[in-house]
mmCIF file of C-alpha atoms in Angstrom:
data_model
loop_
_atom_site.group_PDB
_atom_site.id
_atom_site.type_symbol
_atom_site.label_atom_id
_atom_site.label_comp_id
_atom_site.label_asym_id
_atom_site.label_seq_id
_atom_site.Cartn_x
_atom_site.Cartn_y
_atom_site.Cartn_z
ATOM 1 C CA MET F 30 -1.367 18.583 -14.992
ATOM 2 C CA THR F 31 -4.495 16.716 -13.943
ATOM 3 C CA LYS F 32 -4.379 13.486 -11.967
ATOM 4 C CA THR F 33 -5.206 11.490 -15.090
ATOM 5 C CA GLU F 34 -2.603 13.338 -17.150
ATOM 6 C CA LEU F 35 0.042 12.714 -14.488
ATOM 7 C CA LYS F 36 -0.742 9.006 -14.404
ATOM 8 C CA ASP F 37 -0.581 8.790 -18.197
ATOM 9 C CA PHE F 38 2.730 10.684 -18.214
ATOM 10 C CA LEU F 39 4.288 8.461 -15.551
ATOM 11 C CA ASP F 40 2.982 5.307 -17.226
ATOM 12 C CA GLU F 41 4.761 6.393 -20.413
ATOM 13 C CA LYS F 42 7.975 6.994 -18.475
ATOM 14 C CA VAL F 43 7.752 3.546 -16.886
ATOM 15 C CA LEU F 44 7.544 2.033 -20.368
ATOM 16 C CA GLN F 45 10.522 4.151 -21.412
ATOM 17 C CA PHE F 46 12.810 3.288 -18.508
ATOM 18 C CA GLU F 47 11.803 -0.208 -17.348
ATOM 19 C CA THR F 48 13.839 -1.964 -20.000
ATOM 20 C CA PRO F 49 17.025 -4.064 -19.881
ATOM 21 C CA ASP F 50 18.945 -0.904 -20.838
ATOM 22 C CA PHE F 51 18.362 0.227 -17.238
ATOM 23 C CA ILE F 52 20.399 -2.648 -15.815
ATOM 24 C CA PRO F 53 24.090 -2.026 -16.658
ATOM 25 C CA HIS F 54 24.344 1.303 -14.842
ATOM 26 C CA ASP F 55 22.293 0.292 -11.796
ATOM 27 C CA PRO F 56 23.129 -1.839 -8.732
ATOM 28 C CA ILE F 57 20.496 -4.327 -9.889
ATOM 29 C CA SER F 58 23.143 -5.478 -12.371
ATOM 30 C CA ILE F 59 24.887 -7.297 -9.503
ATOM 31 C CA PRO F 60 22.164 -9.872 -8.743
ATOM 32 C CA HIS F 61 21.611 -10.179 -12.497
ATOM 33 C CA MET F 62 25.077 -11.764 -12.661
ATOM 34 C CA PHE F 63 23.672 -14.936 -11.098
ATOM 35 C CA SER F 64 21.092 -17.547 -12.061
ATOM 36 C CA ASP F 65 20.687 -19.508 -8.816
ATOM 37 C CA PRO F 66 18.045 -17.771 -6.653
ATOM 38 C CA LYS F 67 20.183 -18.448 -3.572
ATOM 39 C CA ASP F 68 22.994 -16.393 -5.087
ATOM 40 C CA VAL F 69 20.615 -13.794 -6.494
ATOM 41 C CA GLU F 70 19.024 -12.875 -3.175
ATOM 42 C CA ILE F 71 22.361 -12.631 -1.335
ATOM 43 C CA ALA F 72 24.102 -10.687 -4.098
ATOM 44 C CA GLY F 73 21.102 -8.375 -4.252
ATOM 45 C CA PHE F 74 21.073 -7.834 -0.505
ATOM 46 C CA LEU F 75 24.763 -6.940 -0.389
ATOM 47 C CA ALA F 76 24.538 -4.702 -3.463
ATOM 48 C CA ALA F 77 21.527 -2.899 -2.013
ATOM 49 C CA THR F 78 23.307 -2.510 1.328
ATOM 50 C CA ILE F 79 26.052 -0.403 -0.242
ATOM 51 C CA ALA F 80 23.772 1.379 -2.729
ATOM 52 C CA TRP F 81 24.432 4.901 -1.613
ATOM 53 C CA GLY F 82 26.785 7.382 -3.213
ATOM 54 C CA LYS F 83 27.780 7.598 -6.860
ATOM 55 C CA ARG F 84 26.544 4.686 -8.906
ATOM 56 C CA LYS F 85 29.948 4.041 -10.506
ATOM 57 C CA MET F 86 31.484 3.669 -7.057
ATOM 58 C CA ILE F 87 28.607 1.458 -5.892
ATOM 59 C CA LEU F 88 29.041 -0.857 -8.870
ATOM 60 C CA ARG F 89 32.824 -0.988 -8.537
ATOM 61 C CA ASN F 90 32.647 -1.903 -4.868
ATOM 62 C CA ALA F 91 29.772 -4.350 -5.326
ATOM 63 C CA HIS F 92 31.786 -6.150 -7.994
ATOM 64 C CA SER F 93 34.704 -6.194 -5.563
ATOM 65 C CA LEU F 94 32.518 -7.869 -2.935
ATOM 66 C CA MET F 95 31.442 -10.542 -5.396
ATOM 67 C CA GLU F 96 35.052 -11.159 -6.467
ATOM 68 C CA ARG F 97 36.150 -11.513 -2.842
ATOM 69 C CA MET F 98 33.396 -14.122 -2.433
ATOM 70 C CA ASP F 99 34.676 -16.021 -5.492
ATOM 71 C CA HIS F 100 31.457 -15.140 -7.337
ATOM 72 C CA GLU F 101 29.670 -17.756 -5.226
ATOM 73 C CA PRO F 102 27.973 -15.628 -2.570
ATOM 74 C CA TYR F 103 25.683 -18.346 -1.192
ATOM 75 C CA ASP F 104 28.392 -20.984 -0.840
ATOM 76 C CA PHE F 105 30.845 -18.431 0.518
ATOM 77 C CA ILE F 106 28.458 -17.329 3.248
ATOM 78 C CA MET F 107 27.241 -20.793 4.187
ATOM 79 C CA ASN F 108 30.835 -22.022 4.553
ATOM 80 C CA PHE F 109 32.188 -18.806 6.046
ATOM 81 C CA GLU F 110 34.638 -19.135 8.928
ATOM 82 C CA ASP F 111 36.350 -16.412 10.912
ATOM 83 C CA SER F 112 39.590 -17.037 9.037
ATOM 84 C CA ASP F 113 37.828 -16.132 5.765
ATOM 85 C CA ALA F 114 37.535 -12.529 6.921
ATOM 86 C CA VAL F 115 40.921 -11.901 5.312
ATOM 87 C CA ALA F 116 39.089 -11.868 1.969
ATOM 88 C CA PHE F 117 37.693 -8.458 2.877
ATOM 89 C CA ASP F 118 40.916 -6.821 4.010
ATOM 90 C CA GLY F 119 41.065 -3.360 2.497
ATOM 91 C CA PHE F 120 37.435 -3.303 1.405
ATOM 92 C CA VAL F 121 35.784 0.049 2.065
ATOM 93 C CA HIS F 122 32.574 1.549 0.736
ATOM 94 C CA ARG F 123 32.141 4.852 2.479
ATOM 95 C CA THR F 124 31.412 3.798 6.080
ATOM 96 C CA PHE F 125 30.883 0.105 5.236
ATOM 97 C CA GLN F 126 34.173 -1.471 6.222
ATOM 98 C CA PRO F 127 35.686 -4.939 6.836
ATOM 99 C CA GLU F 128 34.281 -5.057 10.375
ATOM 100 C CA ASP F 129 30.791 -4.545 8.969
ATOM 101 C CA VAL F 130 31.279 -7.078 6.172
ATOM 102 C CA PHE F 131 32.403 -9.667 8.725
ATOM 103 C CA TYR F 132 29.253 -9.193 10.780
ATOM 104 C CA PHE F 133 27.076 -9.330 7.658
ATOM 105 C CA MET F 134 28.642 -12.651 6.642
ATOM 106 C CA LYS F 135 28.019 -14.147 10.077
ATOM 107 C CA ALA F 136 24.499 -12.725 10.366
ATOM 108 C CA LEU F 137 23.433 -13.935 6.928
ATOM 109 C CA GLN F 138 24.909 -17.359 7.601
ATOM 110 C CA ARG F 139 23.064 -17.639 10.915
ATOM 111 C CA LEU F 140 19.731 -16.429 9.531
ATOM 112 C CA ILE F 141 19.825 -18.553 6.391
ATOM 113 C CA ARG F 142 20.786 -21.661 8.342
ATOM 114 C CA LYS F 143 17.833 -21.019 10.637
ATOM 115 C CA HIS F 144 15.204 -19.900 8.110
ATOM 116 C CA GLY F 145 16.448 -21.220 4.773
ATOM 117 C CA SER F 146 16.556 -17.913 2.917
ATOM 118 C CA ILE F 147 16.175 -14.171 3.280
ATOM 119 C CA GLU F 148 12.809 -14.517 1.557
ATOM 120 C CA SER F 149 11.603 -16.895 4.249
ATOM 121 C CA ILE F 150 12.498 -14.449 7.026
ATOM 122 C CA ILE F 151 10.631 -11.615 5.334
ATOM 123 C CA SER F 152 7.602 -13.461 3.986
ATOM 124 C CA SER F 153 6.931 -15.577 7.077
ATOM 125 C CA HIS F 154 6.777 -12.507 9.322
ATOM 126 C CA TRP F 155 4.535 -10.647 6.875
ATOM 127 C CA ILE F 156 2.160 -13.616 6.612
ATOM 128 C CA SER F 157 2.087 -14.286 10.361
ATOM 129 C CA SER F 158 1.328 -10.586 10.921
ATOM 130 C CA GLY F 159 -1.898 -10.897 8.930
ATOM 131 C CA ARG F 160 -0.584 -9.786 5.525
ATOM 132 C CA PRO F 161 -0.716 -6.012 6.166
ATOM 133 C CA ASN F 162 -0.670 -3.582 3.236
ATOM 134 C CA ASN F 163 2.943 -2.581 3.863
ATOM 135 C CA LEU F 164 6.180 -4.116 5.108
ATOM 136 C CA LYS F 165 7.131 -1.545 7.738
ATOM 137 C CA ASP F 166 6.816 -3.885 10.725
ATOM 138 C CA THR F 167 8.362 -6.759 8.796
ATOM 139 C CA LEU F 168 11.438 -4.693 7.947
ATOM 140 C CA SER F 169 11.763 -3.641 11.577
ATOM 141 C CA HIS F 170 11.507 -7.303 12.592
ATOM 142 C CA PHE F 171 14.225 -8.159 10.074
ATOM 143 C CA HIS F 172 16.456 -5.458 11.564
ATOM 144 C CA THR F 173 15.958 -6.917 15.035
ATOM 145 C CA GLN F 174 16.720 -10.440 13.832
ATOM 146 C CA PHE F 175 19.779 -9.303 11.906
ATOM 147 C CA PHE F 176 21.348 -7.622 14.913
ATOM 148 C CA ASP F 177 20.415 -10.080 17.651
ATOM 149 C CA GLN F 178 24.055 -11.130 18.140
ATOM 150 C CA PRO F 179 26.922 -9.026 19.573
ATOM 151 C CA HIS F 180 27.992 -6.421 17.040
ATOM 152 C CA ALA F 181 29.620 -3.036 16.719
ATOM 153 C CA PRO F 182 26.977 -0.310 17.152
ATOM 154 C CA ARG F 183 28.310 1.335 13.987
ATOM 155 C CA SER F 184 27.088 -1.631 11.915
ATOM 156 C CA ARG F 185 23.417 -1.051 12.745
ATOM 157 C CA LYS F 186 23.101 1.899 10.393
ATOM 158 C CA HIS F 187 23.716 -0.347 7.411
ATOM 159 C CA VAL F 188 20.316 -2.035 7.757
ATOM 160 C CA ALA F 189 17.466 0.452 8.059
ATOM 161 C CA ASN F 190 14.792 0.287 10.731
ATOM 162 C CA PRO F 191 11.459 1.919 9.788
ATOM 163 C CA ALA F 192 10.407 1.756 13.444
ATOM 164 C CA LYS F 193 13.022 4.455 14.026
ATOM 165 C CA GLY F 194 11.563 6.558 11.217
ATOM 166 C CA SER F 195 13.938 5.536 8.445
ATOM 167 C CA ALA F 196 12.647 5.643 4.871
ATOM 168 C CA ALA F 197 14.554 2.364 4.325
ATOM 169 C CA LYS F 198 15.358 3.280 0.737
ATOM 170 C CA ARG F 199 17.859 0.489 0.167
ATOM 171 C CA LEU F 200 15.699 -2.227 1.705
ATOM 172 C CA ASN F 201 12.667 -1.091 -0.279
ATOM 173 C CA MET F 202 14.769 -1.112 -3.437
ATOM 174 C CA TYR F 203 15.951 -4.632 -2.614
ATOM 175 C CA LEU F 204 12.374 -5.766 -2.085
ATOM 176 C CA ARG F 205 11.400 -4.293 -5.446
ATOM 177 C CA TRP F 206 14.168 -6.296 -7.095
ATOM 178 C CA MET F 207 13.176 -9.552 -5.409
ATOM 179 C CA VAL F 208 9.369 -9.274 -5.575
ATOM 180 C CA ARG F 209 8.345 -7.481 -8.766
ATOM 181 C CA SER F 210 7.791 -9.535 -11.870
ATOM 182 C CA SER F 211 10.735 -10.226 -14.147
ATOM 183 C CA GLU F 212 8.443 -9.874 -17.168
ATOM 184 C CA LYS F 213 10.149 -6.677 -18.357
ATOM 185 C CA GLY F 214 13.599 -8.173 -17.804
ATOM 186 C CA VAL F 215 14.690 -5.731 -15.098
ATOM 187 C CA ASP F 216 13.401 -6.721 -11.664
ATOM 188 C CA LEU F 217 14.039 -10.323 -10.729
ATOM 189 C CA GLY F 218 10.748 -11.597 -9.299
ATOM 190 C CA ILE F 219 12.221 -14.586 -7.460
ATOM 191 C CA TRP F 220 10.156 -14.125 -4.271
ATOM 192 C CA LYS F 221 6.626 -15.433 -4.697
ATOM 193 C CA GLU F 222 4.890 -15.058 -1.318
ATOM 194 C CA ILE F 223 4.818 -11.258 -1.129
ATOM 195 C CA PRO F 224 2.683 -9.347 -3.671
ATOM 196 C CA SER F 225 3.965 -6.222 -5.386
ATOM 197 C CA SER F 226 0.942 -4.339 -4.039
ATOM 198 C CA VAL F 227 2.499 -4.054 -0.554
ATOM 199 C CA LEU F 228 5.885 -2.757 -1.703
ATOM 200 C CA SER F 229 6.959 0.787 -0.851
ATOM 201 C CA ILE F 230 8.732 3.415 -2.914
ATOM 202 C CA PRO F 231 12.527 3.500 -2.507
ATOM 203 C CA LEU F 232 12.643 7.120 -1.386
ATOM 204 C CA ASP F 233 15.819 8.979 -2.301
ATOM 205 C CA VAL F 234 16.820 12.462 -3.397
ATOM 206 C CA HIS F 235 15.554 11.835 -6.935
ATOM 207 C CA THR F 236 12.199 10.195 -6.222
ATOM 208 C CA SER F 237 11.444 12.634 -3.421
ATOM 209 C CA GLY F 238 12.327 15.715 -5.469
ATOM 210 C CA VAL F 239 10.275 14.652 -8.473
ATOM 211 C CA GLY F 240 7.405 13.583 -6.232
ATOM 212 C CA ARG F 241 7.246 16.991 -4.589
ATOM 213 C CA GLN F 242 7.233 18.702 -7.977
ATOM 214 C CA PHE F 243 4.252 16.590 -9.037
ATOM 215 C CA GLY F 244 2.389 16.995 -5.762
ATOM 216 C CA LEU F 245 2.743 13.324 -4.905
ATOM 217 C CA LEU F 246 4.673 14.186 -1.762
ATOM 218 C CA THR F 247 4.206 17.142 0.564
ATOM 219 C CA ARG F 248 6.213 16.064 3.602
ATOM 220 C CA LYS F 249 9.604 17.787 3.688
ATOM 221 C CA GLN F 250 11.553 15.080 5.510
ATOM 222 C CA ASN F 251 12.576 11.933 3.656
ATOM 223 C CA ASP F 252 11.412 9.523 6.356
ATOM 224 C CA TRP F 253 8.937 6.666 6.689
ATOM 225 C CA MET F 254 6.023 9.070 7.033
ATOM 226 C CA ALA F 255 6.983 10.464 3.629
ATOM 227 C CA VAL F 256 7.143 6.920 2.246
ATOM 228 C CA ALA F 257 3.629 6.228 3.561
ATOM 229 C CA GLU F 258 2.293 9.420 1.986
ATOM 230 C CA TYR F 259 3.964 8.652 -1.339
ATOM 231 C CA ASP F 260 2.762 5.032 -1.294
ATOM 232 C CA GLU F 261 -0.829 6.158 -0.898
ATOM 233 C CA LYS F 262 -0.599 8.322 -4.024
ATOM 234 C CA LEU F 263 1.149 5.660 -6.096
ATOM 235 C CA ARG F 264 -1.282 2.945 -5.021
ATOM 236 C CA ASP F 265 -4.114 5.175 -6.104
ATOM 237 C CA MET F 266 -2.580 5.181 -9.603
ATOM 238 C CA ASP F 267 -1.827 1.446 -9.626
ATOM 239 C CA PRO F 268 -2.963 -0.597 -6.604
ATOM 240 C CA ILE F 269 -1.462 -3.809 -7.996
ATOM 241 C CA ASP F 270 2.034 -2.576 -8.855
ATOM 242 C CA PRO F 271 2.621 0.869 -7.340
ATOM 243 C CA VAL F 272 6.424 0.773 -7.220
ATOM 244 C CA LYS F 273 6.692 0.358 -10.974
ATOM 245 C CA TYR F 274 6.658 4.151 -10.825
ATOM 246 C CA ASP F 275 10.087 4.057 -9.191
ATOM 247 C CA PHE F 276 11.517 3.622 -12.686
ATOM 248 C CA ALA F 277 9.770 6.782 -13.867
ATOM 249 C CA LEU F 278 10.311 8.929 -10.784
ATOM 250 C CA PHE F 279 13.949 7.973 -10.246
ATOM 251 C CA SER F 280 14.869 8.325 -13.913
ATOM 252 C CA LEU F 281 13.113 11.668 -14.294
ATOM 253 C CA GLY F 282 15.371 12.994 -11.547
ATOM 254 C CA ALA F 283 18.613 11.112 -12.180
ATOM 255 C CA VAL F 284 18.552 10.946 -15.985
ATOM 256 C CA GLU F 285 16.344 13.775 -17.209
ATOM 257 C CA GLY F 286 17.228 16.265 -14.472
ATOM 258 C CA PHE F 287 13.658 17.038 -13.468
#
């Protein structure tokens, strides 16, 4: 398949899979439950945080988190007190446990009180850094800010740090949700300061496997260096909206068994 043929093929697959039919079986369905952007960005962040494992389990546990927060994630976090931790008794998603949820509530409360929103934390660092063509350093800065209070070391793994080599799949997926246009009715597009052109591919077993089959990825490890290599190829195909191809690449692997 030539470069042009591959682009045409993937463009067709984007049209096929980037439709509202994608939503119900994907973690993006969680932020879609809300209309207030304040709720959307928090629900999305928490859903993305636990987005590893089987999708049915992810959705079940993400719904459980929202229920425990009375389906008002912004108000719950902004009014959170230590005594409210009882709401998460018994909650477990793989290694994400009540101790981790408690820290996430406190960290989000602290950061949002200070900066106003998750968007503000991310976009202000990216802008002050000179608007680079990727968000690697910004995500590492976010990790540092998130864990700048006493915490259990085990909690750190739940927010990726590209500076340590992580592919940051869940954070990149979250950024896609928040930044990309909502025109197709799937991504939410509530963040306006960051352009889709600087987003990175959410690299997982499906996108990496399909990418290697198509010659879009040669690196064997699924790390940030692989993300950078993949991004370069996708931006060559569409410099304005490269991560639209996540819909094609993920679905080819997860749905069509490529």
